[in-house]
Short mmCIF file of C-alpha atoms and ligand atoms in Angstrom, two decimals:
data_model
loop_
_atom_site.label_atom_id
_atom_site.label_comp_id
_atom_site.label_asym_id
_atom_site.label_seq_id
_atom_site.Cartn_x
_atom_site.Cartn_y
_atom_site.Cartn_z
CA MET A 1 0.00 0.00 0.00
CA VAL A 2 2.79 2.41 0.83
CA ALA A 3 5.58 1.28 -1.49
CA GLU A 4 3.35 1.21 -4.62
CA ALA A 5 1.66 4.60 -4.25
CA ASP A 6 -0.57 4.43 -7.37
CA LEU A 7 -1.75 0.91 -6.74
CA GLY A 8 -2.10 1.68 -3.03
CA GLU A 9 -4.33 4.66 -3.82
CA ARG A 10 -6.61 2.56 -6.03
CA ILE A 11 -6.98 -0.17 -3.41
CA MET A 12 -7.56 2.39 -0.67
CA ARG A 13 -10.15 4.24 -2.75
CA ALA A 14 -11.95 1.01 -3.66
CA LEU A 15 -12.08 -0.14 -0.04
CA ILE A 16 -13.30 3.25 1.20
CA LEU A 17 -16.00 3.49 -1.49
CA ARG A 18 -17.11 -0.05 -0.73
CA ARG A 19 -17.38 0.78 2.97
CA VAL A 20 -19.24 4.04 2.30
CA GLY A 21 -21.58 2.19 -0.09
CA LEU A 22 -22.36 -0.43 2.54
CA ILE A 23 -23.04 2.21 5.19
CA GLN A 24 -25.24 4.34 2.92
CA SER A 25 -27.26 1.48 1.47
CA GLY A 26 -27.76 -0.09 4.91
CA VAL A 27 -27.41 -3.65 3.63
CA GLY A 28 -24.10 -5.03 4.88
CA GLY A 29 -22.63 -5.80 8.26
CA PRO A 30 -24.31 -7.06 11.42
CA LEU A 31 -28.07 -7.06 11.71
CA ILE A 32 -29.50 -5.48 14.85
CA VAL A 33 -32.86 -6.98 15.77
CA GLY A 34 -34.94 -4.64 17.91
CA ASP A 35 -36.82 -1.37 17.74
CA ASP A 36 -35.22 2.04 17.58
CA THR A 37 -36.79 3.28 20.82
CA MET A 38 -34.79 0.71 22.85
CA PRO A 39 -31.84 2.31 24.70
CA ASP A 40 -29.67 -0.75 23.95
CA VAL A 41 -30.44 -0.47 20.22
CA ALA A 42 -29.27 3.17 20.37
CA ARG A 43 -26.14 2.06 22.29
CA LEU A 44 -25.24 -0.61 19.70
CA GLN A 45 -26.06 1.60 16.70
CA ASN A 46 -24.03 4.37 18.20
CA PHE A 47 -21.03 2.15 18.78
CA LEU A 48 -21.08 0.82 15.20
CA ASP A 49 -21.80 4.25 13.71
CA ARG A 50 -19.00 5.92 15.64
CA ASN A 51 -16.62 3.24 14.40
CA GLY A 52 -17.77 3.56 10.79
CA TYR A 53 -19.02 -0.04 10.76
CA PRO A 54 -21.90 -0.92 8.38
CA HIS A 55 -24.97 -2.37 10.08
CA HIS A 56 -28.74 -2.32 9.79
CA LEU A 57 -31.73 -2.53 12.04
CA VAL A 58 -34.77 -4.76 11.59
CA ASP A 59 -37.80 -4.45 13.82
CA PRO A 60 -39.79 -7.68 14.38
CA ALA A 61 -42.92 -5.51 14.74
CA THR A 62 -42.69 -4.53 11.07
CA ASP A 63 -40.49 -7.22 9.48
CA GLU A 64 -42.00 -10.69 9.07
CA ASP A 65 -38.69 -12.53 8.71
CA ALA A 66 -37.33 -10.91 11.85
CA ALA A 67 -40.55 -11.77 13.70
CA SER A 68 -40.39 -15.46 12.77
CA PHE A 69 -36.64 -15.56 13.55
CA VAL A 70 -37.31 -14.23 17.05
CA ALA A 71 -40.35 -16.49 17.51
CA ALA A 72 -38.19 -19.55 16.78
CA ALA A 73 -36.05 -18.87 19.88
CA PRO A 74 -37.03 -20.27 23.30
CA THR A 75 -39.26 -17.77 25.14
CA CYS A 76 -36.64 -17.08 27.82
CA LEU A 77 -34.13 -15.97 25.15
CA ARG A 78 -36.41 -13.60 23.26
CA ASN A 79 -35.31 -10.41 25.03
CA LEU A 80 -34.14 -7.97 22.38
CA PRO A 81 -31.97 -6.50 21.02
CA TRP A 82 -29.94 -9.19 19.28
CA VAL A 83 -27.06 -8.77 16.90
CA VAL A 84 -26.89 -11.35 14.10
CA LEU A 85 -23.57 -11.73 12.28
CA ALA A 86 -22.96 -12.84 8.69
CA ASP A 87 -22.08 -16.40 9.79
CA GLY A 88 -25.37 -16.70 11.69
CA THR A 89 -23.90 -16.14 15.17
CA THR A 90 -26.48 -14.42 17.37
CA LEU A 91 -25.29 -12.17 20.19
CA ARG A 92 -27.93 -11.29 22.76
CA ASN A 93 -27.68 -7.63 23.79
CA PRO A 94 -23.87 -7.74 23.66
CA ALA A 95 -21.48 -5.35 25.39
CA GLU A 96 -19.43 -3.25 22.95
CA THR A 97 -16.26 -5.26 23.62
CA GLU A 98 -18.04 -8.55 22.95
CA LEU A 99 -19.49 -7.21 19.69
CA ALA A 100 -16.12 -5.73 18.61
CA ARG A 101 -14.37 -9.04 19.23
CA ALA A 102 -17.05 -11.00 17.35
CA ILE A 103 -16.78 -8.82 14.23
CA GLY A 104 -12.98 -8.73 14.29
CA MET A 105 -12.66 -5.01 14.99
CA ASN A 106 -10.25 -5.36 17.84
CA ALA A 107 -7.51 -7.54 16.41
CA GLY A 108 -3.77 -6.93 16.74
CA ARG A 109 -2.63 -7.06 20.31
CA SER A 110 0.12 -9.29 21.53
CA GLY A 111 2.13 -9.40 24.71
CA THR A 112 5.30 -10.37 22.87
CA VAL A 113 5.47 -7.37 20.49
CA VAL A 114 7.30 -4.26 21.71
CA TYR A 115 6.04 -1.16 19.90
CA ASP A 116 8.12 1.97 19.33
CA VAL A 117 5.18 3.97 20.60
CA ALA A 118 1.93 3.18 22.39
CA ILE A 119 -0.71 5.89 22.02
CA VAL A 120 -3.59 6.13 24.47
CA GLY A 121 -6.61 7.70 22.78
CA ALA A 122 -7.75 7.77 19.16
CA GLY A 123 -9.16 11.29 19.09
CA PRO A 124 -7.65 13.85 16.68
CA ALA A 125 -4.42 14.09 18.71
CA GLY A 126 -3.89 10.32 18.99
CA LEU A 127 -4.78 9.69 15.34
CA ALA A 128 -2.45 12.45 14.13
CA THR A 129 0.36 10.98 16.24
CA ALA A 130 -0.39 7.54 14.78
CA VAL A 131 -0.43 8.77 11.16
CA TYR A 132 2.81 10.77 11.45
CA ALA A 133 4.64 8.17 13.56
CA ALA A 134 3.62 5.18 11.41
CA SER A 135 4.31 7.04 8.16
CA GLU A 136 7.82 7.75 9.43
CA GLY A 137 8.51 4.10 10.07
CA LEU A 138 7.77 3.72 13.79
CA SER A 139 5.76 0.72 14.98
CA VAL A 140 2.60 2.06 16.57
CA ALA A 141 -0.18 0.75 18.82
CA VAL A 142 -3.26 2.90 19.48
CA CYS A 143 -5.85 2.04 22.14
CA ASP A 144 -9.21 3.71 22.54
CA SER A 145 -11.84 2.67 25.04
CA ARG A 146 -14.78 3.63 22.83
CA ALA A 147 -14.34 4.67 19.22
CA TYR A 148 -12.00 6.62 17.00
CA GLY A 149 -12.63 10.35 16.78
CA GLY A 150 -12.86 11.28 20.47
CA GLN A 151 -14.86 14.41 21.21
CA ALA A 152 -14.48 15.56 17.63
CA GLY A 153 -16.22 12.38 16.50
CA ALA A 154 -19.33 13.69 18.28
CA SER A 155 -19.33 16.95 16.36
CA ALA A 156 -21.96 17.21 13.64
CA ARG A 157 -20.03 19.93 11.81
CA ILE A 158 -16.56 21.34 12.36
CA GLU A 159 -16.39 24.62 10.52
CA ASN A 160 -13.04 25.98 11.65
CA TYR A 161 -10.73 23.18 10.54
CA LEU A 162 -8.30 24.34 7.88
CA GLY A 163 -9.13 23.31 4.33
CA PHE A 164 -12.86 22.58 4.72
CA PRO A 165 -14.65 25.82 3.83
CA THR A 166 -18.08 24.18 3.96
CA GLY A 167 -17.28 22.35 7.20
CA ILE A 168 -16.88 18.63 7.79
CA SER A 169 -18.43 16.33 10.35
CA GLY A 170 -16.05 15.13 13.06
CA GLY A 171 -16.88 11.54 12.10
CA ALA A 172 -15.86 12.08 8.47
CA LEU A 173 -12.65 13.91 9.37
CA THR A 174 -11.46 11.39 11.94
CA GLY A 175 -12.75 8.42 9.89
CA ARG A 176 -10.30 9.41 7.18
CA ALA A 177 -7.49 9.70 9.73
CA PHE A 178 -8.38 6.28 11.16
CA VAL A 179 -8.08 4.65 7.73
CA GLN A 180 -4.89 6.61 7.03
CA ALA A 181 -3.28 5.37 10.26
CA GLN A 182 -4.16 1.79 9.31
CA LYS A 183 -2.76 2.31 5.83
CA PHE A 184 0.61 3.23 7.32
CA GLY A 185 0.53 0.09 9.48
CA ALA A 186 -0.56 1.31 12.92
CA ASP A 187 -2.33 -1.31 15.07
CA LEU A 188 -5.61 0.21 16.22
CA MET A 189 -7.16 -1.54 19.20
CA ILE A 190 -10.75 -0.37 19.66
CA PRO A 191 -12.48 -0.73 22.07
CA THR A 192 -9.61 -1.22 24.49
CA ALA A 193 -9.62 0.77 27.72
CA VAL A 194 -6.25 1.52 29.25
CA LEU A 195 -6.42 0.98 32.99
CA SER A 196 -2.92 2.00 34.07
CA LEU A 197 0.60 2.88 32.95
CA ASP A 198 3.72 1.24 34.32
CA CYS A 199 6.76 3.51 33.95
CA SER A 200 9.10 1.40 36.09
CA LEU A 201 10.95 0.17 32.96
CA ASP A 202 11.62 -3.11 34.86
CA ASP A 203 12.28 -4.97 31.63
CA GLY A 204 13.44 -1.85 29.77
CA TYR A 205 10.00 -0.96 28.37
CA PHE A 206 6.90 0.99 29.34
CA ALA A 207 3.80 -1.14 29.80
CA ILE A 208 0.16 -0.16 29.51
CA MET A 209 -2.37 -2.41 31.19
CA VAL A 210 -5.62 -2.79 29.29
CA ASP A 211 -9.01 -4.24 30.11
CA GLY A 212 -8.95 -7.99 29.82
CA GLY A 213 -5.68 -8.08 31.78
CA GLU A 214 -3.23 -7.76 28.88
CA ARG A 215 -0.06 -5.63 28.85
CA ILE A 216 1.08 -3.68 25.80
CA ARG A 217 4.80 -2.94 25.88
CA ALA A 218 6.40 0.04 24.18
CA ARG A 219 9.62 2.05 24.07
CA SER A 220 7.68 5.31 24.43
CA VAL A 221 4.14 6.41 25.29
CA VAL A 222 1.95 9.24 24.02
CA ILE A 223 -0.94 10.27 26.25
CA ALA A 224 -3.78 11.50 24.02
CA SER A 225 -6.71 10.56 26.24
CA GLY A 226 -8.35 13.97 25.95
CA ALA A 227 -11.29 14.90 28.10
CA ARG A 228 -14.56 13.34 29.13
CA TYR A 229 -17.90 15.13 29.29
CA ARG A 230 -18.88 16.53 32.65
CA ARG A 231 -22.06 15.30 34.33
CA PRO A 232 -23.95 18.13 36.04
CA PRO A 233 -25.40 17.47 39.51
CA ILE A 234 -29.02 16.85 38.49
CA ALA A 235 -31.10 14.40 40.52
CA GLU A 236 -31.70 11.03 38.78
CA LEU A 237 -29.42 11.97 35.88
CA ASP A 238 -27.96 8.46 35.59
CA ARG A 239 -31.46 6.95 35.36
CA PHE A 240 -32.12 8.78 32.10
CA GLU A 241 -28.72 8.61 30.42
CA GLY A 242 -29.25 6.92 27.05
CA LYS A 243 -33.02 7.22 27.55
CA GLY A 244 -33.47 10.83 26.51
CA VAL A 245 -30.39 12.39 28.10
CA TRP A 246 -27.39 12.58 25.79
CA TYR A 247 -23.87 14.03 25.86
CA TRP A 248 -23.50 14.23 22.08
CA ALA A 249 -25.79 14.80 19.11
CA SER A 250 -25.04 12.39 16.29
CA PRO A 251 -27.70 11.41 13.72
CA VAL A 252 -28.67 8.44 15.95
CA GLU A 253 -29.76 10.70 18.83
CA ALA A 254 -30.98 13.48 16.57
CA LYS A 255 -33.42 11.45 14.45
CA PRO A 256 -35.94 10.74 17.26
CA THR A 257 -36.13 14.51 17.98
CA THR A 258 -37.80 15.14 14.61
CA GLY A 259 -40.77 17.48 15.10
CA GLN A 260 -40.34 17.50 18.89
CA ASP A 261 -39.01 19.96 21.48
CA VAL A 262 -35.43 19.66 22.67
CA ILE A 263 -33.34 21.17 25.44
CA VAL A 264 -29.62 21.84 24.99
CA VAL A 265 -27.71 22.72 28.16
CA GLY A 266 -24.44 24.64 27.90
CA GLY A 267 -22.90 27.80 26.48
CA GLY A 268 -19.80 26.47 24.71
CA ASN A 269 -19.13 25.79 21.05
CA SER A 270 -20.22 22.16 21.35
CA ALA A 271 -23.62 23.25 22.74
CA GLY A 272 -23.95 25.87 19.99
CA GLN A 273 -23.17 23.37 17.23
CA ALA A 274 -25.60 20.84 18.66
CA ALA A 275 -28.37 23.46 18.93
CA VAL A 276 -27.90 24.52 15.30
CA TYR A 277 -27.77 20.92 14.12
CA LEU A 278 -30.87 19.86 16.10
CA SER A 279 -32.83 22.93 14.98
CA GLY A 280 -32.92 21.38 11.51
CA LEU A 281 -35.00 18.47 12.83
CA ALA A 282 -36.63 19.49 16.09
CA ALA A 283 -39.68 21.74 16.35
CA LYS A 284 -37.99 23.96 18.94
CA VAL A 285 -34.59 24.02 20.63
CA ASP A 286 -34.29 25.70 24.04
CA VAL A 287 -30.70 26.48 24.99
CA LEU A 288 -30.12 26.85 28.73
CA ILE A 289 -27.08 28.75 30.00
CA ARG A 290 -26.19 29.55 33.60
CA GLY A 291 -24.54 32.88 32.85
CA PRO A 292 -25.96 36.13 31.47
CA GLU A 293 -24.33 35.94 28.00
CA LEU A 294 -22.72 33.57 25.50
CA ALA A 295 -19.94 35.91 24.43
CA ASP A 296 -17.29 34.55 26.80
CA SER A 297 -17.75 30.90 25.92
CA MET A 298 -18.98 30.56 22.31
CA SER A 299 -17.43 31.54 18.97
CA ARG A 300 -18.99 34.63 17.38
CA TYR A 301 -20.12 32.78 14.25
CA LEU A 302 -22.16 30.34 16.36
CA ILE A 303 -23.70 33.09 18.51
CA ASP A 304 -24.83 34.82 15.31
CA ARG A 305 -26.20 31.58 13.89
CA LEU A 306 -28.17 30.82 17.08
CA ALA A 307 -29.66 34.32 16.97
CA ALA A 308 -30.59 33.91 13.30
CA THR A 309 -32.34 30.54 13.76
CA PRO A 310 -36.03 31.16 14.49
CA ASN A 311 -36.69 27.89 16.36
CA ILE A 312 -33.79 28.34 18.82
CA GLU A 313 -34.50 30.21 22.05
CA LEU A 314 -31.79 31.16 24.52
CA HIS A 315 -32.65 31.03 28.24
CA ARG A 316 -30.08 32.98 30.26
CA ARG A 317 -29.33 32.26 33.96
CA THR A 318 -31.40 29.09 33.70
CA GLU A 319 -30.59 25.53 34.70
CA LEU A 320 -32.17 22.11 34.82
CA VAL A 321 -32.98 20.99 38.33
CA ALA A 322 -34.91 17.73 37.94
CA LEU A 323 -35.75 14.96 35.50
CA GLU A 324 -38.74 12.64 35.59
CA GLY A 325 -40.01 9.75 33.53
CA SER A 326 -40.55 6.03 33.26
CA ASP A 327 -37.98 3.22 33.18
CA ARG A 328 -38.05 3.48 29.40
CA ARG A 329 -37.65 7.19 28.79
CA LEU A 330 -37.38 10.75 30.02
CA GLU A 331 -40.79 12.45 30.08
CA ARG A 332 -40.55 15.71 32.04
CA VAL A 333 -37.99 18.23 33.26
CA ARG A 334 -37.99 21.02 35.83
CA MET A 335 -36.05 24.20 35.03
CA ARG A 336 -35.14 27.10 37.33
CA ASP A 337 -34.72 30.70 36.22
CA ASN A 338 -32.03 31.84 38.65
CA SER A 339 -32.67 35.55 38.04
CA CYS A 340 -35.98 35.26 39.93
CA GLY A 341 -35.84 31.71 41.41
CA ARG A 342 -38.98 30.63 39.52
CA GLU A 343 -39.23 26.92 38.69
CA THR A 344 -41.25 25.61 35.76
CA GLU A 345 -42.08 22.07 34.73
CA ARG A 346 -42.54 20.94 31.13
CA ASP A 347 -42.93 17.78 29.08
CA MET A 348 -39.60 16.91 27.47
CA ARG A 349 -38.14 13.76 25.93
CA HIS A 350 -34.78 14.99 24.71
CA VAL A 351 -32.07 16.72 26.72
CA PHE A 352 -28.55 17.27 25.40
CA LEU A 353 -25.89 18.17 27.96
CA PHE A 354 -22.73 20.03 26.92
CA VAL A 355 -21.39 21.40 30.19
CA GLY A 356 -17.66 21.01 29.71
CA ALA A 357 -15.21 18.22 30.21
CA ASP A 358 -12.64 16.92 32.70
CA PRO A 359 -9.29 15.37 31.73
CA ALA A 360 -9.31 11.60 31.23
CA THR A 361 -6.26 10.97 33.40
CA GLN A 362 -7.44 8.69 36.21
CA TRP A 363 -5.55 5.84 34.58
CA LEU A 364 -2.26 7.72 35.18
CA GLU A 365 -2.57 7.60 38.97
CA GLY A 366 0.60 6.38 40.66
CA CYS A 367 2.77 6.16 37.52
CA GLY A 368 4.81 9.28 38.20
CA VAL A 369 3.43 11.44 35.38
CA GLY A 370 2.75 14.90 36.86
CA VAL A 371 -0.68 16.52 36.50
CA ASP A 372 -1.97 19.99 37.44
CA LYS A 373 -4.66 20.73 40.05
CA ALA A 374 -7.45 19.99 37.60
CA GLY A 375 -5.84 16.72 36.50
CA PHE A 376 -4.42 17.85 33.11
CA VAL A 377 -0.99 16.43 32.26
CA LEU A 378 1.95 18.78 32.82
CA THR A 379 4.49 18.99 30.01
CA GLY A 380 7.50 21.05 29.04
CA GLN A 381 9.24 21.21 32.42
CA ARG A 382 12.53 20.40 30.66
CA ALA A 383 13.83 23.10 28.30
CA GLY A 384 13.19 22.23 24.65
CA ALA A 385 10.83 19.37 25.51
CA HIS A 386 7.50 21.12 25.03
CA LEU A 387 5.35 17.96 24.89
CA GLU A 388 7.32 15.70 27.25
CA THR A 389 5.80 14.88 30.65
CA SER A 390 7.69 14.57 33.93
CA VAL A 391 8.66 11.01 32.86
CA PRO A 392 11.17 10.96 29.97
CA GLY A 393 9.79 8.92 27.10
CA VAL A 394 6.17 9.70 28.02
CA PHE A 395 4.59 12.57 26.05
CA ALA A 396 1.18 14.25 26.12
CA VAL A 397 -0.76 15.86 23.26
CA GLY A 398 -4.15 17.46 22.70
CA ASP A 399 -6.87 18.35 25.19
CA VAL A 400 -5.38 16.22 27.97
CA ARG A 401 -2.30 18.45 28.15
CA SER A 402 -2.25 21.25 30.70
CA GLY A 403 -2.47 24.61 28.92
CA SER A 404 -3.41 23.17 25.52
CA VAL A 405 -5.78 24.99 23.19
CA LYS A 406 -8.93 22.89 23.11
CA ARG A 407 -9.37 22.69 19.36
CA VAL A 408 -9.19 20.00 16.67
CA GLY A 409 -6.49 21.93 14.80
CA SER A 410 -4.18 22.21 17.79
CA ALA A 411 -4.71 18.56 18.82
CA ILE A 412 -3.70 17.47 15.31
CA GLY A 413 -0.77 19.90 15.26
CA GLU A 414 0.55 18.53 18.54
CA GLY A 415 0.18 14.98 17.23
CA ALA A 416 2.37 15.89 14.27
CA GLN A 417 4.85 17.75 16.46
CA VAL A 418 5.35 15.01 19.03
CA VAL A 419 6.74 12.62 16.43
CA ALA A 420 9.98 14.64 16.19
CA ALA A 421 10.31 14.38 19.97
CA LEU A 422 9.66 10.62 19.79
CA HIS A 423 12.44 10.18 17.23
CA GLY A 424 14.79 12.20 19.45
CA TYR A 425 13.93 10.14 22.53
CA LEU A 426 14.07 6.76 20.77
CA SER A 427 17.43 7.42 19.13
CA GLY A 428 18.83 8.68 22.48
CA ALA A 429 17.52 5.55 24.22
CA GLN A 430 19.06 3.36 21.52
CA GLN A 431 22.45 5.02 21.86
CA ALA A 432 22.30 4.61 25.64
CA THR A 433 21.65 0.84 25.24
CA ALA A 434 24.49 0.53 22.69
C1 FAD B 501 -19.53 18.24 20.37
C2 FAD B 501 -18.18 18.87 20.19
C3 FAD B 501 -17.93 19.72 19.13
C4 FAD B 501 -16.67 20.28 18.92
N1 FAD B 501 -16.48 21.11 17.86
C5 FAD B 501 -15.26 21.62 17.61
C6 FAD B 501 -15.04 22.46 16.46
O1 FAD B 501 -15.96 22.75 15.70
N2 FAD B 501 -13.79 22.91 16.25
C7 FAD B 501 -12.74 22.62 17.07
O2 FAD B 501 -11.63 23.04 16.78
N3 FAD B 501 -12.93 21.86 18.18
C8 FAD B 501 -14.15 21.35 18.47
N4 FAD B 501 -14.36 20.59 19.59
C9 FAD B 501 -13.22 20.31 20.47
C10 FAD B 501 -12.38 19.16 19.88
O3 FAD B 501 -13.23 18.10 19.53
C11 FAD B 501 -11.32 18.70 20.85
O4 FAD B 501 -10.46 19.78 21.12
C12 FAD B 501 -10.49 17.54 20.27
O5 FAD B 501 -11.35 16.44 20.00
C13 FAD B 501 -9.41 17.11 21.23
O6 FAD B 501 -8.79 15.99 20.69
P1 FAD B 501 -7.94 14.96 21.60
O7 FAD B 501 -7.50 13.90 20.68
O8 FAD B 501 -6.92 15.70 22.37
O9 FAD B 501 -8.94 14.39 22.69
P2 FAD B 501 -10.37 13.68 22.55
O10 FAD B 501 -11.06 14.12 21.33
O11 FAD B 501 -11.01 13.90 23.87
O12 FAD B 501 -10.01 12.12 22.37
C14 FAD B 501 -9.52 11.35 23.45
C15 FAD B 501 -9.76 9.88 23.17
O13 FAD B 501 -9.12 9.12 24.20
C16 FAD B 501 -9.95 8.03 24.57
N5 FAD B 501 -9.61 7.64 25.96
C17 FAD B 501 -9.74 8.36 27.09
N6 FAD B 501 -9.31 7.66 28.16
C18 FAD B 501 -8.92 6.46 27.69
C19 FAD B 501 -8.38 5.28 28.30
N7 FAD B 501 -8.14 5.20 29.63
N8 FAD B 501 -8.13 4.21 27.52
C20 FAD B 501 -8.32 4.25 26.18
N9 FAD B 501 -8.83 5.34 25.55
C21 FAD B 501 -9.10 6.43 26.29
C22 FAD B 501 -11.37 8.57 24.45
O14 FAD B 501 -12.30 7.50 24.24
C23 FAD B 501 -11.24 9.48 23.21
O15 FAD B 501 -11.59 8.81 22.02
C24 FAD B 501 -15.62 20.01 19.83
C25 FAD B 501 -15.85 19.17 20.93
C26 FAD B 501 -17.11 18.61 21.12
C27 FAD B 501 -17.37 17.71 22.32
#
């Protein structure tokens, strides 16, 4: 693929077009049996969508074949959803890891291989590191606990990324990077959660411990684990997560909002983008912000777009205080206008929360990598080593890094930049061993 550029391009193009064709036509890949109001159907669809994996949904209530297939199972095994694979294997409401293993998504890991670099996180920063490192001949492992794309993967339209004047969805941008990293030979292990990092160098290598008990060994490590959405302190929030309360707005969550009212909480760019995106489907989008204005937290172009969209209404100094509903879905919310203390209740099935993010660095506890008060990774304490952490050979890029600019462009830039530092470290380490 790399040595024969022309041939490589043709193969790459053919494979990408085939994949896009399968996704668009909704005919290939695993079959999800269930109905689209089930939270577990949304979970499975979301996982496959976010990983660019073709799949389709059949509902036994409307599809005769699916109905007779389900009816043929013993009564005690009829709880949906199921996932049926091409070879006939039926998985009953599988966890993401089980599904990934069954469809061969999460292949290449091996305790005996020592990689030049292990990257934790396949968001823009991790993918950029993987593409630049693998294209420059380093052996690369990338682990992500959920899907490629990170936070950017949840963005319906990124309008400020260089070279895309009409914008590009985060999924499309990072999907290309994911394929590009594979083309250059990086091993992408998704979903694989990293639980801890061992910097003791007992056997001369760093080791990352992943779920399932395996160890991935590497000569250097790049921390690109970004940030995780914050969960506001609202009573019963966990009861309604995935049942009307969402932390991202991809087409899977957006579709059921068609013609209905929606609440978006938050005053940042991600909230603004979601509100604009949802306004194209929903009857009305109410945006709730705690402060008096958006100017400090949202880009000007989004503020203007919100103001120009007739079915978006901004509620200043307002927050959600309670959620109510059944076991199946969110039905009502209570909001408080903090300027007068008045609380109002209203019927609501869709709430999207975008209230910031905390660094995903719990897995670094006890390994010696320094973090700031908020948990972001400290870098650059040594002169000339801008992206190196307090442990030589361990680097940090993107949103997880203390003081980083929280943007796709800067995450990608740091991913490209860190590869020079990796080369420097690896050649120094090699000389020391010699
Ligand atoms: C909805 C939304 C819209 C946005 N829109 C824009 C925009 O228009 N323009 C812009 O410039 N920026 C935008 N941003 C910000 C931008 O997405 C981030 O700055 C960027 O994604 C940061 O990239 P990253 O790779 O550093 O981290 P992340 O994107 O956070 O990726 C980190 C990855 O690490 C993985 N991970 C975390 N912990 C572990 C672990 N222990 N084991 C394995 N994997 C782990 C996560 O699953 C994740 O995939 C948006 C953000 C959001 C949420």
